[in-house]
C-alpha atoms as a printed R data frame, in Angstrom:
    type eleno elety resid chain resno       x       y       z
1   ATOM     1    CA   UNK     A     1 -12.107   8.325  54.273
2   ATOM     2    CA   UNK     A     2 -13.181  11.961  55.042
3   ATOM     3    CA   UNK     A     3 -15.363  13.785  52.892
4   ATOM     4    CA   UNK     A     4 -12.444  15.593  51.344
5   ATOM     5    CA   UNK     A     5  -9.710  13.267  50.551
6   ATOM     6    CA   UNK     A     6 -12.720  11.492  48.884
7   ATOM     7    CA   UNK     A     7 -13.196  14.732  46.612
8   ATOM     8    CA   UNK     A     8  -9.168  15.557  46.630
9   ATOM     9    CA   UNK     A     9  -9.645  11.676  44.394
10  ATOM    10    CA   UNK     A    10 -12.278  12.335  42.958
11  ATOM    11    CA   UNK     A    11 -11.157  15.184  41.340
12  ATOM    12    CA   UNK     A    12  -7.725  13.860  40.361
13  ATOM    13    CA   UNK     A    13  -8.827  11.308  38.853
14  ATOM    14    CA   UNK     A    14 -11.376  13.015  37.602
15  ATOM    15    CA   UNK     A    15  -8.068  15.673  35.946
16  ATOM    16    CA   UNK     A    16  -6.632  12.489  34.707
17  ATOM    17    CA   UNK     A    17  -9.395  11.572  32.049
18  ATOM    18    CA   UNK     A    18  -9.649  15.287  31.351
19  ATOM    19    CA   UNK     A    19  -5.557  14.622  29.944
20  ATOM    20    CA   UNK     A    20  -6.909  12.323  28.827
21  ATOM    21    CA   UNK     A    21  -9.383  13.677  26.446
22  ATOM    22    CA   UNK     A    22  -7.556  16.602  25.590
23  ATOM    23    CA   UNK     A    23  -4.262  13.878  25.098
24  ATOM    24    CA   UNK     A    24  -2.263  15.810  21.871
25  ATOM    25    CA   UNK     A    25  -1.694  14.616  18.314
26  ATOM    26    CA   UNK     A    26   1.452  12.571  18.395
27  ATOM    27    CA   UNK     A    27  -0.043  10.230  21.434
28  ATOM    28    CA   UNK     A    28  -0.996   6.714  20.928
29  ATOM    29    CA   UNK     A    29  -4.564   6.903  22.301
30  ATOM    30    CA   UNK     A    30  -7.175   7.262  18.650
31  ATOM    31    CA   UNK     A    31  -4.405   9.258  16.707
32  ATOM    32    CA   UNK     A    32  -7.134  11.262  14.961
33  ATOM    33    CA   UNK     A    33  -6.312  11.478  11.019
34  ATOM    34    CA   UNK     A    34  -6.142  15.276   9.771
35  ATOM    35    CA   UNK     A    35  -8.728  16.874   7.396
36  ATOM    36    CA   UNK     A    36  -6.087  17.588   4.634
37  ATOM    37    CA   UNK     A    37  -1.847  16.106   4.942
38  ATOM    38    CA   UNK     A    38  -0.258  16.852   8.331
39  ATOM    39    CA   UNK     A    39   2.793  18.917   8.303
40  ATOM    40    CA   UNK     A    40   3.813  18.381  11.575
41  ATOM    41    CA   UNK     A    41   6.794  16.642  11.963
42  ATOM    42    CA   UNK     A    42   8.155  13.770  10.070
43  ATOM    43    CA   UNK     A    43   8.228  11.297  12.778
44  ATOM    44    CA   UNK     A    44   5.272  10.251  15.858
45  ATOM    45    CA   UNK     A    45   2.638   8.909  16.175
46  ATOM    46    CA   UNK     A    46   0.172   8.085  13.646
47  ATOM    47    CA   UNK     A    47  -3.420   7.471  12.255
48  ATOM    48    CA   UNK     A    48  -4.133   3.468  12.611
49  ATOM    49    CA   UNK     A    49  -6.431   4.415   9.467
50  ATOM    50    CA   UNK     A    50  -6.409   6.563   6.260
51  ATOM    51    CA   UNK     A    51 -10.191   7.236   4.230
52  ATOM    52    CA   UNK     A    52  -9.412   5.675   0.773
53  ATOM    53    CA   UNK     A    53  -6.428   3.513   1.544
54  ATOM    54    CA   UNK     A    54  -6.073  -0.089   3.158
55  ATOM    55    CA   UNK     A    55  -4.122   0.447   6.027
56  ATOM    56    CA   UNK     A    56  -2.016  -2.993   4.965
57  ATOM    57    CA   UNK     A    57   0.947  -4.911   7.814
58  ATOM    58    CA   UNK     A    58   4.213  -7.606   7.301
59  ATOM    59    CA   UNK     A    59   2.324 -10.431   6.136
60  ATOM    60    CA   UNK     A    60  -0.626  -8.485   3.914
61  ATOM    61    CA   UNK     A    61   2.035  -6.750   2.593
62  ATOM    62    CA   UNK     A    62   3.761 -10.382   1.152
63  ATOM    63    CA   UNK     A    63   0.467 -11.891   0.047
64  ATOM    64    CA   UNK     A    64   0.496  -9.130  -2.395
65  ATOM    65    CA   UNK     A    65   4.060  -9.293  -3.829
66  ATOM    66    CA   UNK     A    66   2.976 -13.070  -4.249
67  ATOM    67    CA   UNK     A    67   0.871 -12.826  -6.118
68  ATOM    68    CA   UNK     A    68   1.367 -12.773 -10.176
69  ATOM    69    CA   UNK     A    69  -0.392  -9.387 -10.390
70  ATOM    70    CA   UNK     A    70   2.904  -7.080  -8.163
71  ATOM    71    CA   UNK     A    71   2.074  -4.189  -6.129
72  ATOM    72    CA   UNK     A    72   3.878  -1.243  -7.443
73  ATOM    73    CA   UNK     A    73   5.985  -0.303  -3.811
74  ATOM    74    CA   UNK     A    74   6.952   3.013  -2.991
75  ATOM    75    CA   UNK     A    75   9.138   3.934   0.003
76  ATOM    76    CA   UNK     A    76   9.398   7.822   0.532
77  ATOM    77    CA   UNK     A    77  11.780   7.310   3.491
78  ATOM    78    CA   UNK     A    78  14.099  10.789   4.003
79  ATOM    79    CA   UNK     A    79  17.983   9.782   2.699
80  ATOM    80    CA   UNK     A    80  20.213   9.532   5.523
81  ATOM    81    CA   UNK     A    81  21.615  12.308   7.320
82  ATOM    82    CA   UNK     A    82  25.962  12.630   7.792
83  ATOM    83    CA   UNK     A    83  25.896  13.471  10.916
84  ATOM    84    CA   UNK     A    84  27.929  17.024  11.870
85  ATOM    85    CA   UNK     A    85  30.085  15.223  13.970
86  ATOM    86    CA   UNK     A    86  31.810  13.472  11.322
87  ATOM    87    CA   UNK     A    87  34.995  13.024  10.838
88  ATOM    88    CA   UNK     A    88  37.250  14.894   7.867
89  ATOM    89    CA   UNK     A    89  38.598  13.345   5.240
90  ATOM    90    CA   UNK     A    90  36.040  10.298   5.572
91  ATOM    91    CA   UNK     A    91  34.619   8.679   3.343
92  ATOM    92    CA   UNK     A    92  30.072   8.673   3.658
93  ATOM    93    CA   UNK     A    93  28.756   5.737   1.962
94  ATOM    94    CA   UNK     A    94  25.499   6.158   3.252
95  ATOM    95    CA   UNK     A    95  23.015   2.851   2.643
96  ATOM    96    CA   UNK     A    96  19.190   2.661   1.874
97  ATOM    97    CA   UNK     A    97  17.754  -0.322   3.197
98  ATOM    98    CA   UNK     A    98  14.134  -0.997   1.925
99  ATOM    99    CA   UNK     A    99  11.947  -3.572   0.456
100 ATOM   100    CA   UNK     A   100  13.118  -5.207  -2.907
101 ATOM   101    CA   UNK     A   101  11.644  -4.086  -6.243
102 ATOM   102    CA   UNK     A   102  10.251  -0.068  -4.731
103 ATOM   103    CA   UNK     A   103  11.061   2.840  -5.756
104 ATOM   104    CA   UNK     A   104  12.741   5.132  -3.345
105 ATOM   105    CA   UNK     A   105  11.524   9.012  -4.039
106 ATOM   106    CA   UNK     A   106  12.872  10.250  -0.595
107 ATOM   107    CA   UNK     A   107  10.084  12.875   0.911
108 ATOM   108    CA   UNK     A   108   7.467  12.080  -1.525
109 ATOM   109    CA   UNK     A   109   4.754  12.903   1.899
110 ATOM   110    CA   UNK     A   110   7.288  16.042   3.451
111 ATOM   111    CA   UNK     A   111   4.519  18.301   3.863
112 ATOM   112    CA   UNK     A   112   4.584  21.308   2.263
113 ATOM   113    CA   UNK     A   113   6.238  19.896  -1.181
114 ATOM   114    CA   UNK     A   114   8.454  21.281  -3.676
115 ATOM   115    CA   UNK     A   115   6.019  21.969  -6.656
116 ATOM   116    CA   UNK     A   116   8.029  20.692  -9.300
117 ATOM   117    CA   UNK     A   117   7.341  17.011  -7.147
118 ATOM   118    CA   UNK     A   118   4.192  17.984  -6.128
119 ATOM   119    CA   UNK     A   119   3.907  17.845  -9.863
120 ATOM   120    CA   UNK     A   120   6.113  14.967 -10.372
121 ATOM   121    CA   UNK     A   121   4.676  12.464  -8.055
122 ATOM   122    CA   UNK     A   122   1.331  11.672  -9.113
123 ATOM   123    CA   UNK     A   123   2.603  11.447 -12.862
124 ATOM   124    CA   UNK     A   124   5.685   9.443 -11.740
125 ATOM   125    CA   UNK     A   125   3.174   7.235 -10.372
126 ATOM   126    CA   UNK     A   126   0.698   6.393 -13.202
127 ATOM   127    CA   UNK     A   127   4.103   5.357 -15.235
128 ATOM   128    CA   UNK     A   128   5.118   2.761 -12.259
129 ATOM   129    CA   UNK     A   129   1.312   2.444 -12.804
130 ATOM   130    CA   UNK     A   130   0.761   2.176 -16.436
131 ATOM   131    CA   UNK     A   131  -1.610   4.380 -15.463
132 ATOM   132    CA   UNK     A   132  -4.047   2.238 -13.973
133 ATOM   133    CA   UNK     A   133  -5.385   3.751 -10.720
134 ATOM   134    CA   UNK     A   134  -6.957   0.717 -10.068
135 ATOM   135    CA   UNK     A   135  -3.055  -1.025  -9.244
136 ATOM   136    CA   UNK     A   136  -1.916  -1.432  -5.538
137 ATOM   137    CA   UNK     A   137   0.436   1.185  -4.937
138 ATOM   138    CA   UNK     A   138   2.179   0.098  -1.356
139 ATOM   139    CA   UNK     A   139   3.364   3.178   0.546
140 ATOM   140    CA   UNK     A   140   5.809   3.446   3.035
141 ATOM   141    CA   UNK     A   141   9.228   4.949   4.713
142 ATOM   142    CA   UNK     A   142   9.949   4.078   8.580
143 ATOM   143    CA   UNK     A   143   7.332   3.044  11.490
144 ATOM   144    CA   UNK     A   144   5.416   6.455  13.145
145 ATOM   145    CA   UNK     A   145   6.703   8.656   9.750
146 ATOM   146    CA   UNK     A   146   3.698  10.564   8.177
147 ATOM   147    CA   UNK     A   147   5.484  10.918   4.877
148 ATOM   148    CA   UNK     A   148   3.549   7.605   3.463
149 ATOM   149    CA   UNK     A   149   0.890   8.783   5.461
150 ATOM   150    CA   UNK     A   150   1.080  11.991   2.999
151 ATOM   151    CA   UNK     A   151   1.970  10.494   0.240
152 ATOM   152    CA   UNK     A   152  -0.390   7.701   0.146
153 ATOM   153    CA   UNK     A   153  -3.278  10.250   1.176
154 ATOM   154    CA   UNK     A   154  -1.873  12.326  -1.459
155 ATOM   155    CA   UNK     A   155  -2.777   8.651  -4.069
156 ATOM   156    CA   UNK     A   156  -5.654   8.864  -2.482
157 ATOM   157    CA   UNK     A   157  -6.648  12.191  -3.999
158 ATOM   158    CA   UNK     A   158  -5.748  11.563  -7.078
159 ATOM   159    CA   UNK     A   159  -8.008   9.091  -7.640
160 ATOM   160    CA   UNK     A   160  -5.751   5.892  -7.368
161 ATOM   161    CA   UNK     A   161  -7.976   2.914  -5.761
162 ATOM   162    CA   UNK     A   162  -5.330   0.509  -4.715
163 ATOM   163    CA   UNK     A   163  -3.609   2.455  -2.592
164 ATOM   164    CA   UNK     A   164  -2.614   0.379   0.585
165 ATOM   165    CA   UNK     A   165  -0.608   1.488   3.632
166 ATOM   166    CA   UNK     A   166   2.268   0.328   5.418
167 ATOM   167    CA   UNK     A   167   3.081   2.215   8.802
168 ATOM   168    CA   UNK     A   168   4.816  -0.992   9.865
169 ATOM   169    CA   UNK     A   169   7.555   0.589   6.992
170 ATOM   170    CA   UNK     A   170  11.361  -1.176   6.790
171 ATOM   171    CA   UNK     A   171  11.351  -2.245   9.974
172 ATOM   172    CA   UNK     A   172   8.127  -4.385  10.569
173 ATOM   173    CA   UNK     A   173   9.436  -5.854   6.907
174 ATOM   174    CA   UNK     A   174  13.251  -6.526   7.546
175 ATOM   175    CA   UNK     A   175  11.951  -8.347  10.689
176 ATOM   176    CA   UNK     A   176  10.500 -11.366   8.704
177 ATOM   177    CA   UNK     A   177  12.176 -10.941   5.869
178 ATOM   178    CA   UNK     A   178  15.591  -9.117   3.878
179 ATOM   179    CA   UNK     A   179  15.999  -6.157   2.731
180 ATOM   180    CA   UNK     A   180  17.958  -4.943  -0.806
181 ATOM   181    CA   UNK     A   181  19.241  -1.124  -0.505
182 ATOM   182    CA   UNK     A   182  18.687   1.207  -2.678
183 ATOM   183    CA   UNK     A   183  19.356   4.181  -5.282
184 ATOM   184    CA   UNK     A   184  16.906   6.878  -5.887
185 ATOM   185    CA   UNK     A   185  14.959   6.507  -8.531
186 ATOM   186    CA   UNK     A   186  16.210   8.809 -10.980
187 ATOM   187    CA   UNK     A   187  13.847  10.483 -12.582
188 ATOM   188    CA   UNK     A   188  12.893  11.750  -8.879
189 ATOM   189    CA   UNK     A   189  16.553  12.498  -8.567
190 ATOM   190    CA   UNK     A   190  16.724  14.497 -11.812
191 ATOM   191    CA   UNK     A   191  13.637  16.269 -10.704
192 ATOM   192    CA   UNK     A   192  15.652  18.075  -7.583
193 ATOM   193    CA   UNK     A   193  19.426  18.663  -9.136
194 ATOM   194    CA   UNK     A   194  20.283  21.986 -11.218
195 ATOM   195    CA   UNK     A   195  19.778  22.156 -14.622
196 ATOM   196    CA   UNK     A   196  21.815  23.842 -17.085
197 ATOM   197    CA   UNK     A   197  21.690  26.487 -18.336
198 ATOM   198    CA   UNK     A   198  19.617  27.753 -14.920
């Protein structure tokens, strides 16, 4: 092999290594935790960790749900949007499959979050946990969804010590378990509806 060809191969290998080291945030290669909440696109590769929370899989979640002191399950997945090409005159009846017993607060992991929802989220979780910040709280949405990461991070910042993040989401759960159709949590829904006299 000539010296020139060897130099070209070494340069190409170094360039490839440099691209790997400078992988974008949505790369499956070691996605770092952001310092604060993530404000980028809601779907994409997420970190494998969440400081202050425990990352769990479907088996660990099933084990938690079998315990006498059941965890609070919080689904933050966005609702399905009606397709723009949906036929006029047809009834739009979306369903939201989720983990049995979960409370659905759509887009509670959005960043930014509307101020009234920013205040309501920890208040609603405090109601669900009976004010016990050590109670297990499992936050999830869909696989590769930053919303659940953000929502779990919000709880960690509020002093919750029993936060579990389930990054496999509904898809990971339904691989081995049944799902149920959920309706939006009434308190969460009321916060987005216009109040009388406004």
